[in-house]
Tab-separated table of C-alpha atoms in Angstrom:
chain	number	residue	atom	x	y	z
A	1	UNK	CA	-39.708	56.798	76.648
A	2	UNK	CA	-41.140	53.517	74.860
A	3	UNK	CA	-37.907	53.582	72.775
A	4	UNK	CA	-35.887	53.560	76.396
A	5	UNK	CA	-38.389	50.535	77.652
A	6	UNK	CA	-37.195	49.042	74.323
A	7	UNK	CA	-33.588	49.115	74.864
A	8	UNK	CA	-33.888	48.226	78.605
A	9	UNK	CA	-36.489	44.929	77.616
A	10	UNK	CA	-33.583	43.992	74.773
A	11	UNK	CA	-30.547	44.234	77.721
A	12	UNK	CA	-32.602	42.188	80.566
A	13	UNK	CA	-33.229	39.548	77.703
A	14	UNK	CA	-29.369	39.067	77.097
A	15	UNK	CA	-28.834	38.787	80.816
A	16	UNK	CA	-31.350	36.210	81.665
A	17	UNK	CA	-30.140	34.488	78.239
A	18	UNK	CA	-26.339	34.514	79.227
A	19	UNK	CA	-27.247	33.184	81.854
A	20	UNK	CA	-29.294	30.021	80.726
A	21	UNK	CA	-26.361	29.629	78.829
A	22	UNK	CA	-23.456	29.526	81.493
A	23	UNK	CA	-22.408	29.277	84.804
A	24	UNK	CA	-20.006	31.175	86.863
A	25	UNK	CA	-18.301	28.644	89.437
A	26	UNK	CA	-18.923	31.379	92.591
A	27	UNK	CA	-20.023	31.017	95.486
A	28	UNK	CA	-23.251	33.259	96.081
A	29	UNK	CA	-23.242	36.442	98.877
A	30	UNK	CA	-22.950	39.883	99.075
A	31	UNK	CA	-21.292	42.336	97.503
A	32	UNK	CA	-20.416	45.723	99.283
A	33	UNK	CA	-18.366	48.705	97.267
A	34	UNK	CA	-16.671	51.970	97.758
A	35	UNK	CA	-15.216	54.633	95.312
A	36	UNK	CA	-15.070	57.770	93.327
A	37	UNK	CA	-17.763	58.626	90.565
A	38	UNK	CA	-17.066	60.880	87.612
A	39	UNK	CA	-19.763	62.672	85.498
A	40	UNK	CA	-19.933	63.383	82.366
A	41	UNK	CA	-22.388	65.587	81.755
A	42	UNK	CA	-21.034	67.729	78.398
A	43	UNK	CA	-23.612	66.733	75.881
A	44	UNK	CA	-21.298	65.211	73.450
A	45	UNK	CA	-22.450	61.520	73.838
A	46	UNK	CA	-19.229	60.056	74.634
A	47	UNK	CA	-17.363	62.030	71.293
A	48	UNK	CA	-15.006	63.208	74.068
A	49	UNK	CA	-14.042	60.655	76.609
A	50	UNK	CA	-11.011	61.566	77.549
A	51	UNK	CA	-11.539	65.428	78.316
A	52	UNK	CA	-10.608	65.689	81.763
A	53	UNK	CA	-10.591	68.565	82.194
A	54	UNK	CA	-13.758	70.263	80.379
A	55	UNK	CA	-15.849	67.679	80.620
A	56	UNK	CA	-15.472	65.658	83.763
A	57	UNK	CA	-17.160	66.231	87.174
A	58	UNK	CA	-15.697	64.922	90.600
A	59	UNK	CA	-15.046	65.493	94.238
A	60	UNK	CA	-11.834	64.757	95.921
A	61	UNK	CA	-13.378	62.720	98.461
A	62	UNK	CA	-15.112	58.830	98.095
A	63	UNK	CA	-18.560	59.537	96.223
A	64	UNK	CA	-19.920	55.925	95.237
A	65	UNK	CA	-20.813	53.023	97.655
A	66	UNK	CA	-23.070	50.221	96.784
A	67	UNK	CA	-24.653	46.798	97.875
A	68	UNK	CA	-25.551	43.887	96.530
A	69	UNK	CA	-26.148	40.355	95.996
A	70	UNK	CA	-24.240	38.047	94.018
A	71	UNK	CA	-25.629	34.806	93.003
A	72	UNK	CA	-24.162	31.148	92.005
A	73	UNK	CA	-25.338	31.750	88.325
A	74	UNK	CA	-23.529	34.471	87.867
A	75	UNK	CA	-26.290	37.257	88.066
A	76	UNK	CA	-26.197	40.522	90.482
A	77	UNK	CA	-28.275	42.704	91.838
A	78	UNK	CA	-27.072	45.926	93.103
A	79	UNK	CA	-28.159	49.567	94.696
A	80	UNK	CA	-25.349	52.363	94.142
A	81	UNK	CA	-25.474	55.874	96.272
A	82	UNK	CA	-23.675	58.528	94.440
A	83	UNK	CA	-22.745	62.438	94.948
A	84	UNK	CA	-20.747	64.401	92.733
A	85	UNK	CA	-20.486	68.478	92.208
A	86	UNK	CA	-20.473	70.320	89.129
A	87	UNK	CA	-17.904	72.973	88.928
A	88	UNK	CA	-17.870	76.263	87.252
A	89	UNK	CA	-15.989	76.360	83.917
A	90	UNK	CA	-17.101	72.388	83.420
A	91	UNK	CA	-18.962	72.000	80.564
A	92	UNK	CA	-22.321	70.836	80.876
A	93	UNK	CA	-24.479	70.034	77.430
A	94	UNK	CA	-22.367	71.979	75.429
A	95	UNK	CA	-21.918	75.286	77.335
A	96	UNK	CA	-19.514	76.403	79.964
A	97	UNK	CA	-21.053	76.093	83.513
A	98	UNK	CA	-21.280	79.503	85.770
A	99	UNK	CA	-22.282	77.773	89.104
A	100	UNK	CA	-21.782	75.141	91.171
A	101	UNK	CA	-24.498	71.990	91.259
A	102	UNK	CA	-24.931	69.251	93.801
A	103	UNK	CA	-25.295	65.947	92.257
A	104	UNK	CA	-27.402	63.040	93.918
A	105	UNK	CA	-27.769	59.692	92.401
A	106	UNK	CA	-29.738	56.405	93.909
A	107	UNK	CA	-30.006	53.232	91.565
A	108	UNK	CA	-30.982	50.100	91.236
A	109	UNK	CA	-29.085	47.709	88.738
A	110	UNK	CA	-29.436	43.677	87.548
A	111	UNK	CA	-26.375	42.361	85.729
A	112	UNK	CA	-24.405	39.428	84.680
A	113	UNK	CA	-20.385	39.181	85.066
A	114	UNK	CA	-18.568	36.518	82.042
A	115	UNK	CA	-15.659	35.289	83.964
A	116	UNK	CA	-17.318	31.708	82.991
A	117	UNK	CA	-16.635	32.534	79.279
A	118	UNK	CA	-13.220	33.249	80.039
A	119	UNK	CA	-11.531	31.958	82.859
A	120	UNK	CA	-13.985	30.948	85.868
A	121	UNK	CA	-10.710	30.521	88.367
A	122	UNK	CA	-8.933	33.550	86.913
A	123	UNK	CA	-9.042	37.425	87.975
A	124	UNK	CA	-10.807	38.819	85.013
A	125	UNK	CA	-14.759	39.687	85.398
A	126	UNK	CA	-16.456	41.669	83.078
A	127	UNK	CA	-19.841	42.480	83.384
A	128	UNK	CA	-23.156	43.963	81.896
A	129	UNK	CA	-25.834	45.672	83.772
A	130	UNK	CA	-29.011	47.596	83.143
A	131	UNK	CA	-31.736	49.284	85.935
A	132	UNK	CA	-33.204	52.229	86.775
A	133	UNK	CA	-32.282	55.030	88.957
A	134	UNK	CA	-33.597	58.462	90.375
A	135	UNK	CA	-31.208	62.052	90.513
A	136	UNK	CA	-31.380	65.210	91.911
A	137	UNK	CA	-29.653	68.234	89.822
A	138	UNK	CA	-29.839	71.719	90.883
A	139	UNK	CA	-32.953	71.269	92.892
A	140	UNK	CA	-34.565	69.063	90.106
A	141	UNK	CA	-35.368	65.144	90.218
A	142	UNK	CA	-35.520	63.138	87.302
A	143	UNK	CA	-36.173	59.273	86.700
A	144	UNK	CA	-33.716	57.447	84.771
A	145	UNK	CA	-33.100	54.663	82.502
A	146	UNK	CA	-29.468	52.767	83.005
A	147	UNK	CA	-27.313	50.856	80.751
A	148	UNK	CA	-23.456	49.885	81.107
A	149	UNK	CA	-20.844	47.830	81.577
A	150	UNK	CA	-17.405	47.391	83.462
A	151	UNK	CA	-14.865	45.225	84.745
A	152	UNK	CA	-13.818	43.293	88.156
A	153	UNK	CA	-10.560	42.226	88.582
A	154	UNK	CA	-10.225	39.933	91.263
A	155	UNK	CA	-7.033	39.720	93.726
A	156	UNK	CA	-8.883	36.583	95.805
A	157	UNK	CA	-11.927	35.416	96.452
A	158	UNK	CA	-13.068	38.320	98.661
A	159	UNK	CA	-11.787	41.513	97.488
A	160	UNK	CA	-11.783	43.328	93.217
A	161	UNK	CA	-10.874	46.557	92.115
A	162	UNK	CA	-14.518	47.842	90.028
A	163	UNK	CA	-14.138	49.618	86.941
A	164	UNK	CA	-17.272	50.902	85.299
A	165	UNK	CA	-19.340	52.971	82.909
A	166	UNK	CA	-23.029	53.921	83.337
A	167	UNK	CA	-25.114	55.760	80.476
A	168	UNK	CA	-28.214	57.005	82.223
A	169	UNK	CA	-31.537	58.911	80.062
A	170	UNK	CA	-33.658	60.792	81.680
A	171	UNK	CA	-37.072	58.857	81.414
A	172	UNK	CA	-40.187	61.480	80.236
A	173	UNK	CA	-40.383	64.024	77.236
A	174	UNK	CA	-36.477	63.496	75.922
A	175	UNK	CA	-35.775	67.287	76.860
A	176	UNK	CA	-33.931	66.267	79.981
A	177	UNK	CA	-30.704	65.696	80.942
A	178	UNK	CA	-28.533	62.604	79.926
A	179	UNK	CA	-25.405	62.187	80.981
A	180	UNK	CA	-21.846	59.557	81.460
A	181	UNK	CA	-21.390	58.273	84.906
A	182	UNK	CA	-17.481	56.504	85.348
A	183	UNK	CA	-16.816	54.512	88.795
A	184	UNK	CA	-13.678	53.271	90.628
A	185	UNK	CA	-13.374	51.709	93.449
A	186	UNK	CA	-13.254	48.312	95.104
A	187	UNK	CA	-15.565	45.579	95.928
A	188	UNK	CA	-16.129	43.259	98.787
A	189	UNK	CA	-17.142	40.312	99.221
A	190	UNK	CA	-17.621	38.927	102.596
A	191	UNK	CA	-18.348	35.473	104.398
A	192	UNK	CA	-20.831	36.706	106.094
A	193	UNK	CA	-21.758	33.142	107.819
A	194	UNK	CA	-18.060	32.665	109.078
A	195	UNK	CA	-18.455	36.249	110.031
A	196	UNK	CA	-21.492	35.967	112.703
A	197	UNK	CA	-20.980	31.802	113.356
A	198	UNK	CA	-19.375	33.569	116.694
A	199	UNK	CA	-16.547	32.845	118.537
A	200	UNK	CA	-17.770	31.115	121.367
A	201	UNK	CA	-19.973	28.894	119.206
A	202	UNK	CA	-16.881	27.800	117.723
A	203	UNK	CA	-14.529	26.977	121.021
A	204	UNK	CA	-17.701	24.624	122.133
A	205	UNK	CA	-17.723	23.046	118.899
A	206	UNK	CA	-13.807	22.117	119.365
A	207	UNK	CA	-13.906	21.532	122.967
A	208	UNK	CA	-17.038	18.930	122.251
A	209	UNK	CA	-14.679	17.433	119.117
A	210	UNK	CA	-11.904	17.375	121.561
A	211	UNK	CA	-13.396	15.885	123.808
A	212	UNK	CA	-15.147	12.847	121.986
A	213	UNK	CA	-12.035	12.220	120.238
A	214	UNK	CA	-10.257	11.667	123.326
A	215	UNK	CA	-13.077	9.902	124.827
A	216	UNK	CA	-13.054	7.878	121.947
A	217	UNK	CA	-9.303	7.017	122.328
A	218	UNK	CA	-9.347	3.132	122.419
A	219	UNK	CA	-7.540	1.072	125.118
A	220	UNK	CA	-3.839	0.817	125.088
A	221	UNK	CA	-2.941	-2.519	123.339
A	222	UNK	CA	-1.773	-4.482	126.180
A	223	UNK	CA	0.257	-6.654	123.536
A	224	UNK	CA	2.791	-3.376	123.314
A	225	UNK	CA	3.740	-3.577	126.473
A	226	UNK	CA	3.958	-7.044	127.356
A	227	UNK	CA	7.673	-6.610	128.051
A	228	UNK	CA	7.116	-4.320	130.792
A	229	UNK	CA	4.009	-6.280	132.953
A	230	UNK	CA	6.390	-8.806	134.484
A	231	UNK	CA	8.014	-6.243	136.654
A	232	UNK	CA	6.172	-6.458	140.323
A	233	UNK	CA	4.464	-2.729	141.208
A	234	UNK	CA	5.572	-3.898	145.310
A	235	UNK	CA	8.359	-5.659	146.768
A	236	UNK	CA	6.438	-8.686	148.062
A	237	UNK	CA	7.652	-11.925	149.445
A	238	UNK	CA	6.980	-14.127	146.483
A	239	UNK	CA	7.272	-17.627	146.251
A	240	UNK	CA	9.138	-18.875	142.778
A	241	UNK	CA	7.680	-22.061	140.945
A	242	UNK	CA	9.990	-24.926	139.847
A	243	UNK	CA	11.536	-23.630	136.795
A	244	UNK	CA	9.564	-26.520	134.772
A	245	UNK	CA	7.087	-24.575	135.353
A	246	UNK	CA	7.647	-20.989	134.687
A	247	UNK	CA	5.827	-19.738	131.404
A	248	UNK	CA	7.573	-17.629	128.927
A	249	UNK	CA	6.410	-14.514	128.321
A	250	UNK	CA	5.664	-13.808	124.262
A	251	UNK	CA	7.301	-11.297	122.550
A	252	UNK	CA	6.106	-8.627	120.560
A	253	UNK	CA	8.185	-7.754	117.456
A	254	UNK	CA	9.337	-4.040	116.752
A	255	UNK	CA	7.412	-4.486	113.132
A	256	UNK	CA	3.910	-5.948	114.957
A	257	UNK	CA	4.041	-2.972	117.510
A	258	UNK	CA	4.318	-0.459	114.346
A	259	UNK	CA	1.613	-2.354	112.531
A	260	UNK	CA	-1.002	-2.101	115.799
A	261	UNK	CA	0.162	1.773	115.577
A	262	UNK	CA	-0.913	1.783	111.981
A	263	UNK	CA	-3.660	-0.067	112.683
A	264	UNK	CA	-5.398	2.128	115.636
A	265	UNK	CA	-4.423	5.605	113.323
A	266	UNK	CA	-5.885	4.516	110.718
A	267	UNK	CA	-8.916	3.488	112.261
A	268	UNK	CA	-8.868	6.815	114.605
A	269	UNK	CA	-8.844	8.376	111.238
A	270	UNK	CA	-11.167	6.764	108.855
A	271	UNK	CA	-13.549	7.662	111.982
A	272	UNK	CA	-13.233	11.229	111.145
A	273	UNK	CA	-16.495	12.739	109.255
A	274	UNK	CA	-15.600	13.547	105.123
A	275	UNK	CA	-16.752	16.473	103.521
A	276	UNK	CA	-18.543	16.720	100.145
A	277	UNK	CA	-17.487	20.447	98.214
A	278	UNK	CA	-20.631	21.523	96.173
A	279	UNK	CA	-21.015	21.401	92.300
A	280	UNK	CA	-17.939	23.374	90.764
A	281	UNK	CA	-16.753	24.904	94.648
A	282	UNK	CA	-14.491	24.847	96.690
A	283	UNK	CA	-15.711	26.968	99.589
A	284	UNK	CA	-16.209	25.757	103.217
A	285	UNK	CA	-19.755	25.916	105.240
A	286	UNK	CA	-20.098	26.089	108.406
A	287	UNK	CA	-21.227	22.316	108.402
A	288	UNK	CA	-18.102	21.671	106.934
A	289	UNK	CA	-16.187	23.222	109.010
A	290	UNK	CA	-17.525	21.188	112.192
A	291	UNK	CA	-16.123	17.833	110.373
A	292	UNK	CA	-12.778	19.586	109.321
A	293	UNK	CA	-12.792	20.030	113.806
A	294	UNK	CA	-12.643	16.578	113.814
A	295	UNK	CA	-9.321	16.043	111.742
A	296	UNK	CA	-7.835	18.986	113.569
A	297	UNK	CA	-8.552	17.282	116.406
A	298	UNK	CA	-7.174	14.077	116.017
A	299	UNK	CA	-3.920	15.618	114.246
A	300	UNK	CA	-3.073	17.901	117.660
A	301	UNK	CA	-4.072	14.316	119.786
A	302	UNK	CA	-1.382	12.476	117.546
A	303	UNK	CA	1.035	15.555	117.026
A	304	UNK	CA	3.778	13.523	114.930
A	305	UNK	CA	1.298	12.529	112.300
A	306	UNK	CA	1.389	13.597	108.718
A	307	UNK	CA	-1.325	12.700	106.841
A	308	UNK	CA	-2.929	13.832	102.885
A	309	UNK	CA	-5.740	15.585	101.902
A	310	UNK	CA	-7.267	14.530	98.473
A	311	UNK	CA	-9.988	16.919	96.911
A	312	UNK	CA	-12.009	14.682	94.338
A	313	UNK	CA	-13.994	15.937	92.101
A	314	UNK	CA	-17.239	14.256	90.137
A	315	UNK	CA	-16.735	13.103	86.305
A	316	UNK	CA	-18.339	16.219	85.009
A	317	UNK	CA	-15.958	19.151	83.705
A	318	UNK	CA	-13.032	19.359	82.063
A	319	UNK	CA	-10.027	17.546	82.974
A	320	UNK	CA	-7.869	20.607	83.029
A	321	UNK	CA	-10.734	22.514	85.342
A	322	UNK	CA	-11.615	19.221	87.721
A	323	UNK	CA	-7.430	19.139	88.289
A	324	UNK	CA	-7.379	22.486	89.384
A	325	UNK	CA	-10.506	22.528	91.113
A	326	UNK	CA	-9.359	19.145	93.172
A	327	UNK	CA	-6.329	21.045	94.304
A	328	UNK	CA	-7.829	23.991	95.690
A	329	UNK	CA	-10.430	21.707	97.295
A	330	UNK	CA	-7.486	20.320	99.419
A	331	UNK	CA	-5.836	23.326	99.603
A	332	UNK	CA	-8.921	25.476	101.527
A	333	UNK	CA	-8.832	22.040	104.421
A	334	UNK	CA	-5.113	22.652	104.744
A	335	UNK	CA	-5.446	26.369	105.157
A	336	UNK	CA	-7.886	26.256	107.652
A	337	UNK	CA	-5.893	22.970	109.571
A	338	UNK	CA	-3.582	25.780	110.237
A	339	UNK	CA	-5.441	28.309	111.670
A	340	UNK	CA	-6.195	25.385	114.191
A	341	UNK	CA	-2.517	24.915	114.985
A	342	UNK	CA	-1.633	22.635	112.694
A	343	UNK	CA	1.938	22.652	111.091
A	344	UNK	CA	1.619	22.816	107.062
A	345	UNK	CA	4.370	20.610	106.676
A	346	UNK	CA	1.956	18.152	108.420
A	347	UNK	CA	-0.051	18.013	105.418
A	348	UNK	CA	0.149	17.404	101.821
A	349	UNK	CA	-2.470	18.401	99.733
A	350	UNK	CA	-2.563	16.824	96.467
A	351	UNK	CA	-5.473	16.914	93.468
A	352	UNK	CA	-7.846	14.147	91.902
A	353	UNK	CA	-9.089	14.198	88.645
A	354	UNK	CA	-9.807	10.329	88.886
A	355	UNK	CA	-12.727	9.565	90.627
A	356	UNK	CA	-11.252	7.066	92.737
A	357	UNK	CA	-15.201	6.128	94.610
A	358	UNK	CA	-16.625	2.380	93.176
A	359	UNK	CA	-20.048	2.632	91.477
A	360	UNK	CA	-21.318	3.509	88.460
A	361	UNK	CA	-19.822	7.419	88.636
A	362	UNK	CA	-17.003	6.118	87.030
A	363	UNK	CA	-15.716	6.224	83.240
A	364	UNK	CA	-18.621	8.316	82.540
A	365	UNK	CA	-21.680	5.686	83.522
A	366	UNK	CA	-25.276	7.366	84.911
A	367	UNK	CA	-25.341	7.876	88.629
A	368	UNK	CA	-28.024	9.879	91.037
A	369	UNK	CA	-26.838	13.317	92.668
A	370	UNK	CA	-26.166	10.923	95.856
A	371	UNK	CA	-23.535	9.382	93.947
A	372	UNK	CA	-22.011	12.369	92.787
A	373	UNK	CA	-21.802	13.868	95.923
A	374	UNK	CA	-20.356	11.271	96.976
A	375	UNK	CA	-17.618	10.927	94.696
A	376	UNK	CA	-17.036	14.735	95.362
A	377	UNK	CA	-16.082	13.423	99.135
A	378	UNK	CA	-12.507	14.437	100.422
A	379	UNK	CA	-9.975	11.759	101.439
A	380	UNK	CA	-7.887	11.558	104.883
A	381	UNK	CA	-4.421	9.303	104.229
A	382	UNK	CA	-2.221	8.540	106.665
A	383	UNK	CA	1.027	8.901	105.373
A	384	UNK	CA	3.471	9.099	108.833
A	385	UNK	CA	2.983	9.289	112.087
């Protein structure tokens, strides 16, 4: 057993220490996952990996769901629920098996996934995890010590196909049984704060953005339609001046009525409420998401307009990473502009790897965390309308 506590001690200690070292660029939350387990319970220590047939243990049915919680640094922390049946003829620690066993499994695992070390925007996640788990085996319960490893491989931010392998020893005298646990399945990952926001908390939001936008509206620029105020609402007897002393009505040029368009869109617009991604993300809060109302808003109130979405970034990173990053960062606004009815070809969303705010965040000078965020800030340009 103390040799067990040794190996478990030696794996938490390169978790915690992978994890000094790096950071996975993830948005924390939970983790829920489905599958099919596989035991392998034949006593040769892994010799025989690949002997389906003798060695293996499964049911035809999913037999392995977990949950778990994800966090920004890369670390998990997971509970699996497992059943499996041992067949007759399978071999179990060397010898054939002449009944049939129920299996039960229940652990609890800590582990630490590299994507960082390999591609922190890509689809590849392996991972490392140790714990401690409990299993019942033809009426008997034993305690268990855990170590493995496995792979995620990503399709999008919410959803992985899990791969895995789980060595578990029986914790106590040595004479129980150890055995090779295999997983696959998949793995979800869901926003659950978008999830429960509700519906009806959202229309309010939009109706309220709506509304103040289009309370907000400023007066028409009587200077537009100076041509048209001369022309009397009601035939009325009128009496007409000496012409020495009719006044000539000024007017306005087709370029000074575009300009006081510009002018009132652009202001409309710079009105609109930025948001600020977090360090190395690109995923939308709910906060967010109340600001990104307000451009929605004022692109279905001025439905000709096409306007660009920049995602900065701050100095830190890579230029290659802080180009992608940027990118995306634009990328998530547009996608959810549409869900709000806006046309994509409305919007172009382009990348910064310049940081484009004044102040000492630029060319590498020290700056607080207030003027990082800052320079993390989204742009609105108007580009049409």
């Amino acid at each position: 057993m103390r040799r067990h506590l040794h190996v478990m001690a030696s794996a938490l200690f390169i978790i915690l220490f992978t994890v000094q070292a790096h950071a996975q660029y993830e948005k924390q939350g939970w983790l829920f996952g489905g599958g099919f387990n596989f035991i392998d319970d034949s006593g040769t220590n892994g010799s025989e990996p690949f002997n389906f047939t003798e060695n293996w243990s499964s049911v035809v049915f999913p037999s392995r769901f977990s949950m778990g919680y994800a966090l920004t640094n890369g670390m998990f922390f997971q509970g699996f629920a497992s059943y499996n049946r041992y067949q007759k003829d399978v071999i179990v620690d060397g010898n054939p098996q002449s009944t049939e066993w129920n299996y039960y499994a229940l652990d609890g695992m800590i582990g630490y996934g590299f994507k960082n070390m390999i591609d922190p925007r890509g689809w590849f996640d392996p991972f490392i995890n140790t714990g401690m788990g409990v299993n019942r085996l033809a009426g008997n319960n034993s305690l268990t010590y855990n170590l493995g490893a496995g792979f995620n491989f990503w399709f999008n931010d919410r959803f992985a196909v899990n791969l895995s392998t789980l060595g578990k020893w029986q914790l106590g005298d040595g004479s129980g049984d150890n055995h090779i646990q295999h997983g696959i399945g998949v793995v979800f990952k869901p926003d659950l704060g978008k999830l429960f926001a509700g519906k009806q908390e959202t229309e309010e939001n939009n109706t309220l953005v709506v509304n103040d936008s289009i309370n907000k509206q400023p007066e028409i620029d009587r200077s537009l339609v100076a041509s048209t105020e001369n022309t009397p609402l009601e035939k009325e007897e009128e009496t007409v001046p000496p012409a020495a002393e009719t006044q000539p009505v000024k007017s306005v040029s087709e370029e000074e009525k575009r300009v006081a368009i510009i002018n009132r869109l652009k202001s409309d617009l710079a009105s609109v409420e930025r948001i600020s991604f977090e360090v190395n993300s690109s995923f939308i809060t709910l906060e967010d998401l109340e600001k990104i109302d307000q451009l929605a808003a004022f692109l279905n109130y001025y439905p000709t307009t096409v306007i660009e979405i920049r995602g900065n970034v701050d100095p830190r990173g890579s230029e290659e990473y802080n180009a992608w990053l940027s990118v995306r960062r634009a990328n998530r606004i547009k996608a959810y502009l549409s869900t709000q009815g806006v046309a994509p070809e409305r919007i172009k969303a382009v990348g910064s790897i310049q940081n484009e705010i004044e102040g000492p965040c630029r060319e590498g000078q020290p700056c607080t965390e207030e003027q990082l965020r800052e320079s993390r800030r989204v742009e609105y340009i108007l580009l049409d309308f």
